[in-house]
Coordinates of C-alpha atoms and ligand atoms in Angstrom, one line a residue:
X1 CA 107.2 111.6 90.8
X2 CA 109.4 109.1 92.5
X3 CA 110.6 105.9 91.6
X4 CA 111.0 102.9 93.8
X5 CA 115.1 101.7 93.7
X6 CA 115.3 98.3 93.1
X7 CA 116.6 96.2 95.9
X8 CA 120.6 95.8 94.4
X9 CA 120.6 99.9 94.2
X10 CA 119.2 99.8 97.8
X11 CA 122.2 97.4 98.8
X12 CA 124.4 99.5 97.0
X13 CA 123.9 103.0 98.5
X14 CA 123.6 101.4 102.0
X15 CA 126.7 99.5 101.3
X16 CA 128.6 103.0 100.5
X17 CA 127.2 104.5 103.9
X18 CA 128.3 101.4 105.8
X19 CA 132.1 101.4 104.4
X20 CA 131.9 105.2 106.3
X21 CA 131.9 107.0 103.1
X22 CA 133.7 110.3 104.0
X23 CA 131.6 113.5 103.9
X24 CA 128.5 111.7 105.5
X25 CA 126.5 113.0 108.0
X26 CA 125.2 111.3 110.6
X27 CA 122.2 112.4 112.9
X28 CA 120.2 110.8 115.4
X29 CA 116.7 112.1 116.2
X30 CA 114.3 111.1 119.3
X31 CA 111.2 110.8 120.0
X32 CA 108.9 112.5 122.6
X33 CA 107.4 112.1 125.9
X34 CA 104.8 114.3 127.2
X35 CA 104.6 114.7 131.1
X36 CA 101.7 116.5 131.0
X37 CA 99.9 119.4 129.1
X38 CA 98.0 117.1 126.8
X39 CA 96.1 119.0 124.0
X40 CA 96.9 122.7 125.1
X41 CA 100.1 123.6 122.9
X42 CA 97.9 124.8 120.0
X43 CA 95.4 126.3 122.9
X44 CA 98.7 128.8 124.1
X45 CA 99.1 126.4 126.8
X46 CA 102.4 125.4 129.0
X47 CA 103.4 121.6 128.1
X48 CA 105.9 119.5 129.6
X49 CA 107.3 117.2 126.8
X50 CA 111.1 115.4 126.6
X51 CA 112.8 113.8 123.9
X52 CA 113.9 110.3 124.6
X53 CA 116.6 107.6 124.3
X54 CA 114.3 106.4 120.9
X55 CA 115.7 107.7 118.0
X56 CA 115.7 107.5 114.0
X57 CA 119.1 107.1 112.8
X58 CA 120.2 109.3 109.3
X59 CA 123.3 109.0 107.3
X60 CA 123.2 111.5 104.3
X61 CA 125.4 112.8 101.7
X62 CA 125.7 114.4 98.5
X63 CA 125.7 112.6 95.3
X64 CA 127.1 115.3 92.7
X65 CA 123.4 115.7 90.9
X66 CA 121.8 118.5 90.6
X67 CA 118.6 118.0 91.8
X68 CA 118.2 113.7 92.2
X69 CA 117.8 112.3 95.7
X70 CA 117.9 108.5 96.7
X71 CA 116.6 108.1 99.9
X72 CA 116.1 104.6 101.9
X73 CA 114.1 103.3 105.2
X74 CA 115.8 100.2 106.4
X75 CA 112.8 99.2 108.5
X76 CA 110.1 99.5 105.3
X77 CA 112.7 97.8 103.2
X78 CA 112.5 100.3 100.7
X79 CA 113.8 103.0 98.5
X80 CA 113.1 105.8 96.3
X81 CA 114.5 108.2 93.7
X82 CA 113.1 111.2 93.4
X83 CA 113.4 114.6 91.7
X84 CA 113.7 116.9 94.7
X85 CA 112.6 120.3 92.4
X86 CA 109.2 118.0 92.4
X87 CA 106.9 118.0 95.6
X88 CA 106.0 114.6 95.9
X89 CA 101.3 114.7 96.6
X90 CA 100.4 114.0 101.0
X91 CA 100.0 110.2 101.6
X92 CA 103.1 108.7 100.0
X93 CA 104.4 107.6 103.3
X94 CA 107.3 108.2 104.6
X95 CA 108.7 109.9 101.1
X96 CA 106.3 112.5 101.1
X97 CA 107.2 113.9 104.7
X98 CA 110.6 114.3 103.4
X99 CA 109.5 116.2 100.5
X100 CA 107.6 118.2 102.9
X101 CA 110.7 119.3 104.4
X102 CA 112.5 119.7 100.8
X103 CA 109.5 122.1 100.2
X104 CA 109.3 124.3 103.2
X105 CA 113.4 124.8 103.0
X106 CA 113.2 125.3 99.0
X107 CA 110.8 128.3 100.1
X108 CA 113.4 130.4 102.1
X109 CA 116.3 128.6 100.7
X110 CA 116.1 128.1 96.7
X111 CA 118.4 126.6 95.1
X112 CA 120.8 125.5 97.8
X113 CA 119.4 121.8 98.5
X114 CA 121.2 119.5 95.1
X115 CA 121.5 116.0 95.2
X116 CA 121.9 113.3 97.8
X117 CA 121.6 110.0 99.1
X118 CA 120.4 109.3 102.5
X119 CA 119.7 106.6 104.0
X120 CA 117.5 106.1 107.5
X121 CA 116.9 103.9 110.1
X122 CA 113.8 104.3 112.6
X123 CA 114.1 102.6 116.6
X124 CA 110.5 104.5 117.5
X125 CA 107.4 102.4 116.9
X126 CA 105.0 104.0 114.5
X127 CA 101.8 105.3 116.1
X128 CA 102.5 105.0 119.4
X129 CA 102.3 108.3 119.8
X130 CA 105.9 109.3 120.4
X131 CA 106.0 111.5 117.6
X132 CA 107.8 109.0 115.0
X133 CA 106.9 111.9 112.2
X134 CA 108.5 115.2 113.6
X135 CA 111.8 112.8 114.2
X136 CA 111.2 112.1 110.8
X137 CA 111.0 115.4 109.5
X138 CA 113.3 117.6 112.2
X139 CA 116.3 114.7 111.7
X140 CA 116.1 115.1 108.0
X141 CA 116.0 119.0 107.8
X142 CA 118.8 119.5 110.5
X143 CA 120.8 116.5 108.3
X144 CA 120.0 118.9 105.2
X145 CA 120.7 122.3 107.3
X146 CA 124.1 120.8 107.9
X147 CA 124.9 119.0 105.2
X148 CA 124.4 121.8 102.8
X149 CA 125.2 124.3 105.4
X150 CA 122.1 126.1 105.4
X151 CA 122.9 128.1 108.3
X152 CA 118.8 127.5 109.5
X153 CA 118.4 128.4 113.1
X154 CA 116.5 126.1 115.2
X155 CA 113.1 127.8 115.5
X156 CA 112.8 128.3 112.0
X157 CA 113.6 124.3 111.7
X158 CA 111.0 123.8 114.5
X159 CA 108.1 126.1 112.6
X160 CA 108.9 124.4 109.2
X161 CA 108.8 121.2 109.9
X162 CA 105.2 121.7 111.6
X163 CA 104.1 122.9 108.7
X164 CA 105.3 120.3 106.7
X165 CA 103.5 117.9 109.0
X166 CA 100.2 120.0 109.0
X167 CA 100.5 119.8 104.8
X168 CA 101.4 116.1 105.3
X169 CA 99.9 114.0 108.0
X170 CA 96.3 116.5 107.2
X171 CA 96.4 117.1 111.4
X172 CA 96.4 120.8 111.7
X173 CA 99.2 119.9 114.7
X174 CA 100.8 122.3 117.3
X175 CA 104.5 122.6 118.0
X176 CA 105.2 120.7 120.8
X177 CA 106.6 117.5 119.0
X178 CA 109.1 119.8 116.7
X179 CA 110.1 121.8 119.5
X180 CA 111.0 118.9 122.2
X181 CA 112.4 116.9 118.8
X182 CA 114.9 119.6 118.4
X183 CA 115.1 121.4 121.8
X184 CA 115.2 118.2 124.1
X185 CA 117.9 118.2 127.1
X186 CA 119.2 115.0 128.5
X187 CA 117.8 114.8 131.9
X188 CA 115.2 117.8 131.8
X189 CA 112.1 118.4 130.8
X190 CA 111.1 121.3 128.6
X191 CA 108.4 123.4 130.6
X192 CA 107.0 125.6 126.7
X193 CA 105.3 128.2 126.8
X194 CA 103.7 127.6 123.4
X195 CA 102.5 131.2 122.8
X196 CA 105.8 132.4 123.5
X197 CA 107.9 129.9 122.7
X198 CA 110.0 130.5 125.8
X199 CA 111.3 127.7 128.0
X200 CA 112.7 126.5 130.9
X201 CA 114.4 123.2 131.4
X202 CA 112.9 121.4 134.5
X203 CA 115.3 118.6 135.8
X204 CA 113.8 115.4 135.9
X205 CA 115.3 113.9 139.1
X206 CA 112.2 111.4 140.3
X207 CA 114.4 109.4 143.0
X208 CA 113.9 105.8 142.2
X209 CA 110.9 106.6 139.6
X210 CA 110.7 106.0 136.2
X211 CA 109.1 106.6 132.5
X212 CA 107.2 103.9 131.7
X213 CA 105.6 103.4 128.3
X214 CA 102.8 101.1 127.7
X215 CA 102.0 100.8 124.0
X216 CA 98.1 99.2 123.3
X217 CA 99.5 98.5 119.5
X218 CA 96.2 100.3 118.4
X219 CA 96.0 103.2 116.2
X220 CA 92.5 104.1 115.6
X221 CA 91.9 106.1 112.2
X222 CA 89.8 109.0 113.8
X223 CA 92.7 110.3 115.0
X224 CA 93.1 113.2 112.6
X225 CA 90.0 114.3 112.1
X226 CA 89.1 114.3 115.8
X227 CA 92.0 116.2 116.2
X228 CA 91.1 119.3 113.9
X229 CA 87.6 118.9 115.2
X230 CA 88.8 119.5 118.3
X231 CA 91.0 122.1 117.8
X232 CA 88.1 123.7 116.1
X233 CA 86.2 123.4 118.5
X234 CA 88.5 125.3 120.9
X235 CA 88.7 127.9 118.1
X236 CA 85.4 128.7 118.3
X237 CA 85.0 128.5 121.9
X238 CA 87.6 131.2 122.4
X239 CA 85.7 133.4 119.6
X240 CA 82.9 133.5 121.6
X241 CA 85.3 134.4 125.1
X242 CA 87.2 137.0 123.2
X243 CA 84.2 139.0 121.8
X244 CA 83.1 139.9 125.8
X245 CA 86.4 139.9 126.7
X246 CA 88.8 140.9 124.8
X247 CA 91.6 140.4 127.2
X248 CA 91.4 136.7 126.9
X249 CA 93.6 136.2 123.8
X250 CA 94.2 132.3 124.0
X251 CA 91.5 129.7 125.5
X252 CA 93.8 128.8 128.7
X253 CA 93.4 132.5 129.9
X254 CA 89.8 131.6 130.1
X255 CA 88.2 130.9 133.1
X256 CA 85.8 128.3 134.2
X257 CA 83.5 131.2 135.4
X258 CA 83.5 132.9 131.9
X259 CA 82.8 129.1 130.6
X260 CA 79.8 129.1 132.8
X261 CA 78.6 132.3 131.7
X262 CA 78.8 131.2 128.1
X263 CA 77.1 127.8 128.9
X264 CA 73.9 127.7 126.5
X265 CA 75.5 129.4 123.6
X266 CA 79.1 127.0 123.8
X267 CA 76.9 124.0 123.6
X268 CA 77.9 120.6 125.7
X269 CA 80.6 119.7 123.5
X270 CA 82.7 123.0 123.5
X271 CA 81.6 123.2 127.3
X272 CA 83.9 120.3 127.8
X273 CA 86.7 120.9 125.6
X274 CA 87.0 124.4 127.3
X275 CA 87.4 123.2 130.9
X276 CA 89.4 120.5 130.1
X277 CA 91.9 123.0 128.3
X278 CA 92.0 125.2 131.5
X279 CA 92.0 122.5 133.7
X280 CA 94.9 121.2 131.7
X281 CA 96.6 124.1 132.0
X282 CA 96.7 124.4 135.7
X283 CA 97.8 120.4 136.0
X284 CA 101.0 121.4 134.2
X285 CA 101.9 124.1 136.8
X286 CA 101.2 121.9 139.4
X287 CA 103.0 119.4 138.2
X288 CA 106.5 121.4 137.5
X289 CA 105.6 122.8 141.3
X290 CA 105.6 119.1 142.8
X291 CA 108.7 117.8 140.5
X292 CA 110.5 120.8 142.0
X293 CA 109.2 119.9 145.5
X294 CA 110.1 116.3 144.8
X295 CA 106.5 115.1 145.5
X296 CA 106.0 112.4 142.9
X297 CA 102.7 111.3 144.5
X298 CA 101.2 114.5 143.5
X299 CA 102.3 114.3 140.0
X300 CA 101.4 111.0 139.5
X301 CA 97.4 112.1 140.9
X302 CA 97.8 115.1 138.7
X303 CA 98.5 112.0 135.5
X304 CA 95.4 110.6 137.2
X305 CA 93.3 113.5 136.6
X306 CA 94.9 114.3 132.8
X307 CA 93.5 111.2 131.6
X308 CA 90.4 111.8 133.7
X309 CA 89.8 114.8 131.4
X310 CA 91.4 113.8 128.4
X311 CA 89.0 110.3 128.3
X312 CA 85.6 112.4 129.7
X313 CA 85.8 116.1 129.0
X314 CA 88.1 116.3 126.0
X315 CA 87.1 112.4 124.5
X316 CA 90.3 111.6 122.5
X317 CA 91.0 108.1 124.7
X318 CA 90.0 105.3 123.4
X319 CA 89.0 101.5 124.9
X320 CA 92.6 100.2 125.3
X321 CA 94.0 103.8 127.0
X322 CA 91.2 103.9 129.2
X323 CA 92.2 100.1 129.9
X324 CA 95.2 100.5 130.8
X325 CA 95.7 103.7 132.2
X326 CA 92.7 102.8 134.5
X327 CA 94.5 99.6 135.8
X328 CA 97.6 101.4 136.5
X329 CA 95.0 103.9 138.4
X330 CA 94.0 101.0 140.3
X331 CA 97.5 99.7 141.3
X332 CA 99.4 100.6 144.0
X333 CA 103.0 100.2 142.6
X334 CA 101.9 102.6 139.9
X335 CA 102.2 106.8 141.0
X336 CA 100.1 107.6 138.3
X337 CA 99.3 107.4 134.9
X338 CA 97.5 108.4 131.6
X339 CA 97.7 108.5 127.9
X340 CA 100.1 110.4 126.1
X341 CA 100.1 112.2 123.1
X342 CA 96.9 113.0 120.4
X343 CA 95.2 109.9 121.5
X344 CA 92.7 107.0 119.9
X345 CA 95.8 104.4 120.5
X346 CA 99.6 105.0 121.1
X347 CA 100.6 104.4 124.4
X348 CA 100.2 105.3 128.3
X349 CA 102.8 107.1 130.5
X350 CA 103.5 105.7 133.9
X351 CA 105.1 106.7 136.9
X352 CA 106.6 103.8 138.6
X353 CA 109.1 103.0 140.8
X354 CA 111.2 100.8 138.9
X355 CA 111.4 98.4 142.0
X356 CA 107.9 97.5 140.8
X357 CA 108.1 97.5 137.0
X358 CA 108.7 93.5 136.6
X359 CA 105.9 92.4 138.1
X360 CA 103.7 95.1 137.0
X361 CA 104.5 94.9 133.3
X362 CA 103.9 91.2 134.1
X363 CA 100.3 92.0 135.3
X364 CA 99.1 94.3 133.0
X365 CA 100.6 92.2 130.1
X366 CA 97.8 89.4 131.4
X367 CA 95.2 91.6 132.1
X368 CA 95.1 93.5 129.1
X369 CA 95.5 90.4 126.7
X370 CA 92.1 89.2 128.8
X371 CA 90.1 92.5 128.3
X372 CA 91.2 93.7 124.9
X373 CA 92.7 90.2 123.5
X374 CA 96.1 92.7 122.5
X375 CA 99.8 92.2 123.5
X376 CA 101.1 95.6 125.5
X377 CA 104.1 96.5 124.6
X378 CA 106.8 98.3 127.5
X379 CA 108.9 100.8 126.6
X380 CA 111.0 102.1 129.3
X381 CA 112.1 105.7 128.1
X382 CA 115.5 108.0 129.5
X383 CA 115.5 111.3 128.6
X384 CA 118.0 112.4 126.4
X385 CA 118.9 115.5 124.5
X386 CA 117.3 116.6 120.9
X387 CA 118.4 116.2 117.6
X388 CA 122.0 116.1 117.4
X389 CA 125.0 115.0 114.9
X390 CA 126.4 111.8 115.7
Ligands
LIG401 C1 100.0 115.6 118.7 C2 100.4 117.0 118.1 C3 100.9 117.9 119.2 C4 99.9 118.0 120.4 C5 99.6 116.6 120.8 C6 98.5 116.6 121.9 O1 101.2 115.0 119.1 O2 101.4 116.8 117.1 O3 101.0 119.2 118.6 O4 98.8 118.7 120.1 O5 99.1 115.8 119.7 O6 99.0 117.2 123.0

């Protein structure tokens, strides 16, 4: 059970950070992008995500308790003690993904986690679909790792804080947010193999293109339940595969012929989510293949086709995506485009020369206030490295 600080103890243990108390540490930890590879990390797919130049901002230290915290967000404006040997219940906000992570380390750490203060400070927009939560959760655990010396290596960081998420956020979620959180190189993007977990760092030279974000400022509430529907879905697609061919261990060794075959028993739904999961698949080698070849008109078509699949076959889009990724479809200063991320809001990814960005922000910004009567928000991303101390 926590209790809220009042706002003078807030302004206090802020105040002792800002002084540069000695024996603080101080991490920053981005956001994501994802290129391409939309839904297929929890199908054993290849995705092709980046962490940006968006980042939450931690300062922790000890505080000579055994077991009190006082943690603060300077963007909610609020504060909490708490007794860390307590899980706090899913749903409490931001606290209880912290106690998430306080959780999954207790379990192969015991003991070694005592008091602290920490205090936090979030540049990534919530909802948007750049992965503000597994900043969240992979800044704070490497803060604690180090802090407390807890000598965690990084994939056991990455796998713990996804299951801290999955307990938390109720979205039975894959690893691709943890893993370009903590793995992200400046420049690159990480090509993961997400049965594996081995990668390759593909640079991200695009000549004169850029990242473009285009937030809708929606976040429609279906967004977790539609997710583990889905990934059901897929589960049981794959049982169905598996038990002719036993070979075909994850749904993105499937083929559309064996999808065919199993037509009337998959149904129309699972029928869809299967080819767009193998289709998916195939984008994302495609899409390394034309970075490496420097064909950007290629990648963007292949962003065309994502969000094709992602509104018709795999139906996590929503109105304002379809919106605006469509109207960037339509536009010639625009590569390609589509949304990013789980989907029912957050935002598009463009590819854009950034000779055009002005006027087309300008555009869109028009457009989609006419269609959808919403502000669009730009968010022009670098790509930057992972979690690291500052
Ligand atoms: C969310 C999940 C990821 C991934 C994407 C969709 O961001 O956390 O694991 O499944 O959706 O690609």
């Amino acid at each position: 059970m926590s209790t809220k600080l009042s706002q003078s103890d807030c302004i206090k243990i802020d105040k002792i950070f800002a002084l540069g108390a000695i024996d603080v540490v101080n991490i920053e930890a981005p956001g994501r992008i994802n290129l391409i590879g939309e839904h297929i990390d929890y199908n054993g797919g290849n995705v092709l995500p980046a962490a940006i130049d968006k980042c939450i901002y931690f300062s922790i230290k000890k505080n000579n308790s055994a077991t009190f915290a006082n943690v603060l967000s300077k963007n909610f404006n609020e504060g909490f003690s708490f007794d860390i040997s307590v899980p706090e219940k899913p749903g409490e906000g931001w606290l209880s993904y912290l106690s998430g992570v306080l959780t999954e380390i207790a379990k192969i750490r015991p003991t070694k986690v005592t008091g602290f203060d920490c205090s936090l400070d979030s540049k990534l927009p919530i909802g948007s679909g750049i992965s503000s939560s597994a900043a969240l959760l992979c800044g704070f655990a490497k803060g604690l790792n180090e802090l407390f010396e807890l000598e965690i290596d990084d994939i056991t960081i990455i796998k713990l804080c996804q299951n801290a998420e999955r307990i938390f956020s109720g979205a039975n979620v894959g690893i691709m947010d943890q893993f370009s959180v903590i793995k992200g190189k400046k420049d690159h993007f990480i090509l993961l193999d997400c049965e594996t977990l081995e990668y390759r760092a593909i640079p991200a030279e695009m000549n004169t293109n850029i990242l473009l974000l285009l937030n809708t400022n929606v976040s429609h509430n279906l967004a977790y339940s539609a997710y583990n529907e889905r990934r059901a879905q897929c589960e049981s697609a794959l049982e169905i595969i598996t038990a002719k061919y036993p070979y075909v261990k994850t749904l993105v060794e499937a083929t559309e012929e064996m999808i065919a075959e199993f037509k009337e028993e998959l149904g129309e739904d699972r029928v869809k989510r299967a080819i767009f999961v193998i289709q998916e698949q195939k984008r994302v080698e495609a899409t390394v293949q034309a970075l490496e070849n420097n064909n950007f008109e290629l990648v963007g078509e292949l962003l065309n086709q994502s969000h094709d699949g992602l509104q018709n076959l795999y139906e996590v889009s929503c109105p304002e995506l379809d919106f605006l990724a469509n109207f960037a479809k339509n536009d010639d200063r625009v590569l390609g485009a589509r949304m990013m991320g789980g989907g029912f809001g957050g935002c598009t990814i463009n590819l854009i020369d950034k000779k055009y960005v002005k006027s087309f922000v300008a555009d869109i910004t028009i457009a989609y206030k006419k269609a959808c009567n919403l502000e669009v928000t730009p968010i022009p991303v670098k790509i930057n490295n992972g979690v690291q101390k500052i």
